[in-house]
mmCIF file of C-alpha atoms in Angstrom:
data_model
loop_
_atom_site.group_PDB
_atom_site.id
_atom_site.type_symbol
_atom_site.label_atom_id
_atom_site.label_comp_id
_atom_site.label_asym_id
_atom_site.label_seq_id
_atom_site.Cartn_x
_atom_site.Cartn_y
_atom_site.Cartn_z
ATOM 1 C CA MET A 1 89.405 83.813 109.206
ATOM 2 C CA HIS A 2 92.042 84.602 106.521
ATOM 3 C CA MET A 3 95.289 82.621 106.488
ATOM 4 C CA TYR A 4 97.166 84.639 103.864
ATOM 5 C CA PRO A 5 100.839 85.628 104.201
ATOM 6 C CA ARG A 6 100.997 89.141 105.600
ATOM 7 C CA PHE A 7 103.705 91.816 105.401
ATOM 8 C CA THR A 8 103.306 94.992 107.516
ATOM 9 C CA GLY A 9 105.032 98.251 106.763
ATOM 10 C CA LYS A 10 105.173 97.922 103.037
ATOM 11 C CA LEU A 11 105.409 101.266 101.184
ATOM 12 C CA ILE A 12 103.408 102.123 98.087
ATOM 13 C CA VAL A 13 104.340 105.420 96.376
ATOM 14 C CA LEU A 14 102.376 106.945 93.465
ATOM 15 C CA LEU A 15 104.289 109.135 90.990
ATOM 16 C CA GLY A 16 102.776 111.508 88.535
ATOM 17 C CA GLY A 17 105.966 112.555 86.745
ATOM 18 C CA CYS A 18 109.400 114.026 87.265
ATOM 19 C CA ALA A 19 109.853 117.813 87.356
ATOM 20 C CA THR A 20 113.404 117.656 85.864
ATOM 21 C CA ALA A 21 113.073 114.880 83.271
ATOM 22 C CA SER A 22 111.617 115.348 79.793
ATOM 23 C CA ASP A 23 111.464 111.598 79.262
ATOM 24 C CA PHE A 24 109.700 110.190 82.321
ATOM 25 C CA ARG A 25 109.950 106.500 81.334
ATOM 26 C CA HIS A 26 113.705 106.779 80.820
ATOM 27 C CA TRP A 27 114.178 108.640 84.085
ATOM 28 C CA TYR A 28 112.055 106.215 86.053
ATOM 29 C CA LEU A 29 113.568 102.965 84.729
ATOM 30 C CA ASN A 30 117.168 104.145 84.331
ATOM 31 C CA GLU A 31 117.649 106.542 87.224
ATOM 32 C CA HIS A 32 114.956 106.395 89.812
ATOM 33 C CA ALA A 33 114.308 102.632 90.048
ATOM 34 C CA PRO A 34 117.996 101.572 90.000
ATOM 35 C CA GLY A 35 118.740 104.212 92.634
ATOM 36 C CA LEU A 36 116.080 102.840 94.927
ATOM 37 C CA ALA A 37 117.161 99.240 94.368
ATOM 38 C CA GLU A 38 120.682 100.108 95.611
ATOM 39 C CA ARG A 39 119.449 101.067 99.031
ATOM 40 C CA GLN A 40 120.524 98.371 101.412
ATOM 41 C CA GLU A 41 117.584 98.736 103.756
ATOM 42 C CA ILE A 42 115.137 97.744 100.938
ATOM 43 C CA LEU A 43 114.381 94.017 101.010
ATOM 44 C CA GLU A 44 112.151 93.858 97.913
ATOM 45 C CA TYR A 45 111.265 96.409 95.268
ATOM 46 C CA ARG A 46 108.884 96.260 92.322
ATOM 47 C CA ALA A 47 108.872 99.265 89.958
ATOM 48 C CA ASN A 48 105.645 99.709 87.924
ATOM 49 C CA ILE A 49 105.241 102.118 85.091
ATOM 50 C CA ILE A 50 101.965 102.745 83.311
ATOM 51 C CA SER A 51 101.550 100.561 80.201
ATOM 52 C CA ASP A 52 100.508 101.701 76.760
ATOM 53 C CA SER A 53 99.317 98.152 75.918
ATOM 54 C CA GLU A 54 95.823 97.715 74.418
ATOM 55 C CA MET A 55 95.070 95.618 77.453
ATOM 56 C CA ALA A 56 95.158 98.758 79.548
ATOM 57 C CA ALA A 57 91.622 99.584 78.452
ATOM 58 C CA LEU A 58 90.236 96.043 78.792
ATOM 59 C CA THR A 59 87.672 94.994 81.487
ATOM 60 C CA ARG A 60 87.128 98.516 82.712
ATOM 61 C CA ASP A 61 84.660 97.206 85.183
ATOM 62 C CA THR A 62 84.605 99.867 87.871
ATOM 63 C CA ASN A 63 84.950 103.632 87.639
ATOM 64 C CA GLY A 64 86.790 104.148 84.388
ATOM 65 C CA GLY A 65 90.248 105.653 83.958
ATOM 66 C CA ASP A 66 92.494 106.995 86.732
ATOM 67 C CA PRO A 67 91.661 110.666 87.420
ATOM 68 C CA TYR A 68 94.821 111.311 89.400
ATOM 69 C CA GLY A 69 97.367 111.011 86.634
ATOM 70 C CA VAL A 70 99.462 108.167 88.107
ATOM 71 C CA ARG A 71 102.355 107.284 85.880
ATOM 72 C CA ALA A 72 104.309 104.953 88.110
ATOM 73 C CA VAL A 73 103.904 102.929 91.311
ATOM 74 C CA ASP A 74 106.735 101.886 93.627
ATOM 75 C CA GLU A 75 106.178 98.832 95.846
ATOM 76 C CA ILE A 76 108.851 98.759 98.572
ATOM 77 C CA LYS A 77 109.417 96.364 101.445
ATOM 78 C CA GLY A 78 111.859 96.731 104.367
ATOM 79 C CA ALA A 79 112.422 100.496 104.414
ATOM 80 C CA ARG A 80 110.874 103.494 106.223
ATOM 81 C CA TRP A 81 109.488 106.441 104.313
ATOM 82 C CA GLU A 82 111.627 108.820 106.369
ATOM 83 C CA THR A 83 114.801 107.264 104.972
ATOM 84 C CA LEU A 84 113.603 107.298 101.362
ATOM 85 C CA LYS A 85 111.621 110.486 100.898
ATOM 86 C CA ASP A 86 114.631 112.491 99.742
ATOM 87 C CA LEU A 87 114.834 110.226 96.696
ATOM 88 C CA TYR A 88 111.490 111.584 95.571
ATOM 89 C CA LYS A 89 112.436 115.315 95.617
ATOM 90 C CA GLU A 90 112.389 115.450 91.825
ATOM 91 C CA SER A 91 109.171 113.460 91.534
ATOM 92 C CA GLU A 92 105.656 114.784 91.218
ATOM 93 C CA LEU A 93 104.320 112.866 94.173
ATOM 94 C CA ILE A 94 100.683 111.830 94.088
ATOM 95 C CA GLY A 95 100.695 109.776 97.267
ATOM 96 C CA ALA A 96 102.811 107.797 99.748
ATOM 97 C CA TYR A 97 101.298 105.085 101.949
ATOM 98 C CA SER A 98 102.314 102.490 104.532
ATOM 99 C CA VAL A 99 100.258 99.356 103.944
ATOM 100 C CA THR A 100 99.726 95.853 105.138
ATOM 101 C CA GLU A 101 100.050 93.444 102.259
ATOM 102 C CA TYR A 102 97.998 90.229 102.232
ATOM 103 C CA MET A 103 99.294 87.857 99.567
ATOM 104 C CA VAL A 104 96.106 86.035 98.491
ATOM 105 C CA ARG A 105 97.753 84.230 95.579
ATOM 106 C CA GLU A 106 101.559 84.040 95.613
ATOM 107 C CA PHE A 107 103.768 83.935 92.535
ATOM 108 C CA TYR A 108 107.571 84.111 92.670
ATOM 109 C CA PRO A 109 109.038 83.162 89.282
ATOM 110 C CA ILE A 110 112.739 82.604 88.774
ATOM 111 C CA ARG A 111 113.714 85.454 86.472
ATOM 112 C CA PRO A 112 116.575 87.974 86.267
ATOM 113 C CA VAL A 113 115.970 91.283 88.078
ATOM 114 C CA GLY A 114 115.507 94.455 86.109
ATOM 115 C CA VAL A 115 113.588 92.915 83.175
ATOM 116 C CA MET A 116 109.860 93.490 82.427
ATOM 117 C CA SER A 117 107.560 90.833 83.718
ATOM 118 C CA PRO A 118 105.536 89.201 80.972
ATOM 119 C CA GLU A 119 102.294 89.020 82.953
ATOM 120 C CA ILE A 120 99.633 91.741 82.651
ATOM 121 C CA LYS A 121 99.548 93.618 85.948
ATOM 122 C CA ARG A 122 96.727 95.818 87.174
ATOM 123 C CA ILE A 123 96.812 98.072 90.203
ATOM 124 C CA ALA A 124 93.596 99.689 91.536
ATOM 125 C CA LEU A 125 93.213 102.812 93.711
ATOM 126 C CA LEU A 126 90.445 101.872 96.096
ATOM 127 C CA THR A 127 88.267 103.893 98.439
ATOM 128 C CA LYS A 128 85.822 102.403 100.946
ATOM 129 C CA PRO A 129 82.045 102.905 100.944
ATOM 130 C CA VAL A 130 80.995 106.064 102.760
ATOM 131 C CA ASN A 131 78.717 104.115 105.107
ATOM 132 C CA LYS A 132 81.520 101.824 106.367
ATOM 133 C CA THR A 133 84.555 102.332 108.530
ATOM 134 C CA HIS A 134 87.975 101.617 107.031
ATOM 135 C CA ASP A 135 88.429 98.634 109.356
ATOM 136 C CA ASP A 136 85.037 97.141 108.508
ATOM 137 C CA ALA A 137 85.635 97.519 104.782
ATOM 138 C CA MET A 138 89.107 95.998 104.974
ATOM 139 C CA LYS A 139 87.825 93.110 107.114
ATOM 140 C CA TYR A 140 85.272 92.178 104.507
ATOM 141 C CA TRP A 141 87.746 92.549 101.712
ATOM 142 C CA VAL A 142 90.293 90.116 103.162
ATOM 143 C CA GLU A 143 87.942 87.627 104.805
ATOM 144 C CA ARG A 144 85.101 87.358 102.281
ATOM 145 C CA HIS A 145 86.122 88.689 98.892
ATOM 146 C CA PRO A 146 89.021 86.306 98.010
ATOM 147 C CA GLU A 147 86.620 83.331 97.832
ATOM 148 C CA PHE A 148 84.698 85.263 95.118
ATOM 149 C CA CYS A 149 87.920 85.982 93.217
ATOM 150 C CA PHE A 150 88.957 82.418 93.070
ATOM 151 C CA ARG A 151 85.595 81.389 91.561
ATOM 152 C CA HIS A 152 85.276 84.201 89.049
ATOM 153 C CA HIS A 153 88.710 85.616 88.214
ATOM 154 C CA THR A 154 90.161 82.393 86.857
ATOM 155 C CA GLY A 155 93.058 83.986 84.906
ATOM 156 C CA MET A 156 94.893 85.291 87.969
ATOM 157 C CA ALA A 157 98.624 84.603 88.254
ATOM 158 C CA SER A 158 98.877 86.546 91.476
ATOM 159 C CA TYR A 159 96.714 88.670 93.748
ATOM 160 C CA SER A 160 97.567 90.851 96.693
ATOM 161 C CA GLN A 161 95.457 93.143 98.850
ATOM 162 C CA ASN A 162 97.270 96.177 100.261
ATOM 163 C CA HIS A 163 95.345 97.799 103.125
ATOM 164 C CA ILE A 164 96.447 101.343 103.875
ATOM 165 C CA ASP A 165 97.519 101.825 107.523
ATOM 166 C CA ARG A 166 98.952 105.281 107.260
ATOM 167 C CA ILE A 167 98.980 108.097 104.728
ATOM 168 C CA LEU A 168 102.536 109.451 104.788
ATOM 169 C CA THR A 169 102.276 112.944 103.277
ATOM 170 C CA ASP A 170 99.750 115.732 103.619
ATOM 171 C CA GLU A 171 99.417 115.915 99.818
ATOM 172 C CA SER A 172 98.592 112.270 99.311
ATOM 173 C CA ILE A 173 95.194 111.509 97.847
ATOM 174 C CA PRO A 174 92.853 109.820 100.325
ATOM 175 C CA LEU A 175 92.630 106.115 99.631
ATOM 176 C CA ASP A 176 91.922 102.916 101.565
ATOM 177 C CA GLY A 177 93.727 100.210 99.644
ATOM 178 C CA PHE A 178 95.374 98.809 96.522
ATOM 179 C CA PRO A 179 94.220 95.587 94.952
ATOM 180 C CA ILE A 180 97.083 94.285 92.773
ATOM 181 C CA LEU A 181 96.383 91.512 90.338
ATOM 182 C CA ALA A 182 98.556 89.939 87.618
ATOM 183 C CA TYR A 183 97.109 87.832 84.722
ATOM 184 C CA TRP A 184 99.076 85.183 82.798
ATOM 185 C CA ASN A 185 98.532 86.677 79.383
ATOM 186 C CA ASP A 186 96.039 88.509 77.109
ATOM 187 C CA ASP A 187 93.598 85.581 77.001
ATOM 188 C CA ALA A 188 93.707 85.099 80.764
ATOM 189 C CA LEU A 189 92.685 88.686 81.249
ATOM 190 C CA ARG A 190 90.236 88.844 78.315
ATOM 191 C CA TYR A 191 88.355 85.674 79.224
ATOM 192 C CA GLY A 192 89.444 84.943 82.799
ATOM 193 C CA HIS A 193 88.629 88.320 84.425
ATOM 194 C CA PHE A 194 84.913 87.929 83.828
ATOM 195 C CA SER A 195 85.019 84.161 83.568
ATOM 196 C CA ARG A 196 81.258 83.523 83.910
ATOM 197 C CA GLU A 197 78.234 85.114 82.307
ATOM 198 C CA ASP A 198 77.101 86.549 85.664
ATOM 199 C CA THR A 199 80.548 87.468 86.954
ATOM 200 C CA LYS A 200 80.364 91.257 86.387
ATOM 201 C CA ALA A 201 77.043 91.672 88.184
ATOM 202 C CA LEU A 202 78.074 89.486 91.072
ATOM 203 C CA MET A 203 81.386 91.251 91.402
ATOM 204 C CA LEU A 204 79.795 94.673 91.591
ATOM 205 C CA ASP A 205 77.479 93.396 94.351
ATOM 206 C CA ASP A 206 80.235 91.776 96.357
ATOM 207 C CA CYS A 207 82.627 94.695 95.986
ATOM 208 C CA SER A 208 80.017 97.109 97.232
ATOM 209 C CA HIS A 209 80.803 95.869 100.751
ATOM 210 C CA PHE A 210 84.326 97.242 100.694
ATOM 211 C CA ARG A 211 84.779 99.767 97.938
ATOM 212 C CA SER A 212 83.147 102.918 96.694
ATOM 213 C CA THR A 213 85.494 103.696 93.828
ATOM 214 C CA SER A 214 88.275 101.676 92.248
ATOM 215 C CA PHE A 215 90.365 103.293 89.545
ATOM 216 C CA VAL A 216 92.361 100.675 87.620
ATOM 217 C CA ILE A 217 95.709 101.251 85.953
ATOM 218 C CA THR A 218 97.603 98.649 83.886
ATOM 219 C CA VAL A 219 101.373 98.713 84.410
ATOM 220 C CA ASP A 220 104.611 97.219 83.152
ATOM 221 C CA GLU A 221 106.331 95.621 86.158
ATOM 222 C CA TYR A 222 110.040 95.446 86.692
ATOM 223 C CA VAL A 223 111.198 93.411 89.715
ATOM 224 C CA MET A 224 114.263 95.434 90.772
ATOM 225 C CA LYS A 225 115.059 93.659 94.002
ATOM 226 C CA ARG A 226 113.940 90.281 95.226
ATOM 227 C CA PRO A 227 113.226 89.198 98.829
ATOM 228 C CA PRO A 228 116.148 87.371 100.449
ATOM 229 C CA ASN A 229 114.235 84.047 100.542
ATOM 230 C CA TRP A 230 112.684 84.135 97.053
ATOM 231 C CA ARG A 231 114.421 80.943 95.860
ATOM 232 C CA GLU A 232 113.098 79.045 98.929
ATOM 233 C CA LYS A 233 109.584 80.317 98.126
ATOM 234 C CA GLU A 234 109.845 79.038 94.574
ATOM 235 C CA ARG A 235 110.968 75.559 95.658
ATOM 236 C CA ALA A 236 108.333 75.205 98.372
#
């Protein structure tokens, strides 16, 4: 039985661009993300924009590049989609989801908000196997897969599983979850993602129980708003 910290009602929003901005990165980091962070109902907010780092193509262990054209990912806690959706009117929305987050490996560093995190962060867009129900796939993922990760992904700084509970718009691409991993640095990803000679083969076998496809994107993370008790988490 899993014992990981759980947060229900987290929102994950996938953006493909902005219809009114010629410079998407500038719009996202200087207009969209600060605007979201100002909303009082939001308890925690991480803004993630696709990275152009050479690490983005490393350890492409699953299904290759993202076919959906995701350019940014919002991770939001404490707010309802109904109160925020107007802030996405200018966005090219790829998907919006309500998820349950399981924090398998926690990491809450003491850093200023609004600056880019130095870790290498990877977000995957996951779909379940066709021969399994969503609930069965998610159960295996949270109860069995983490043990594998701790043995074989030795470079992880943090790891969360985000199980989709509800797809929030009719246009959203059909997905089942979002694995989100951060690695300490280039070497941690390069050598600690496949940390053993047999890791890749074993990973593909284990993951077959809960995923059919998993499209990985590497992002630059900006923590725009911290949870109210983040200092207490760091001291614990």
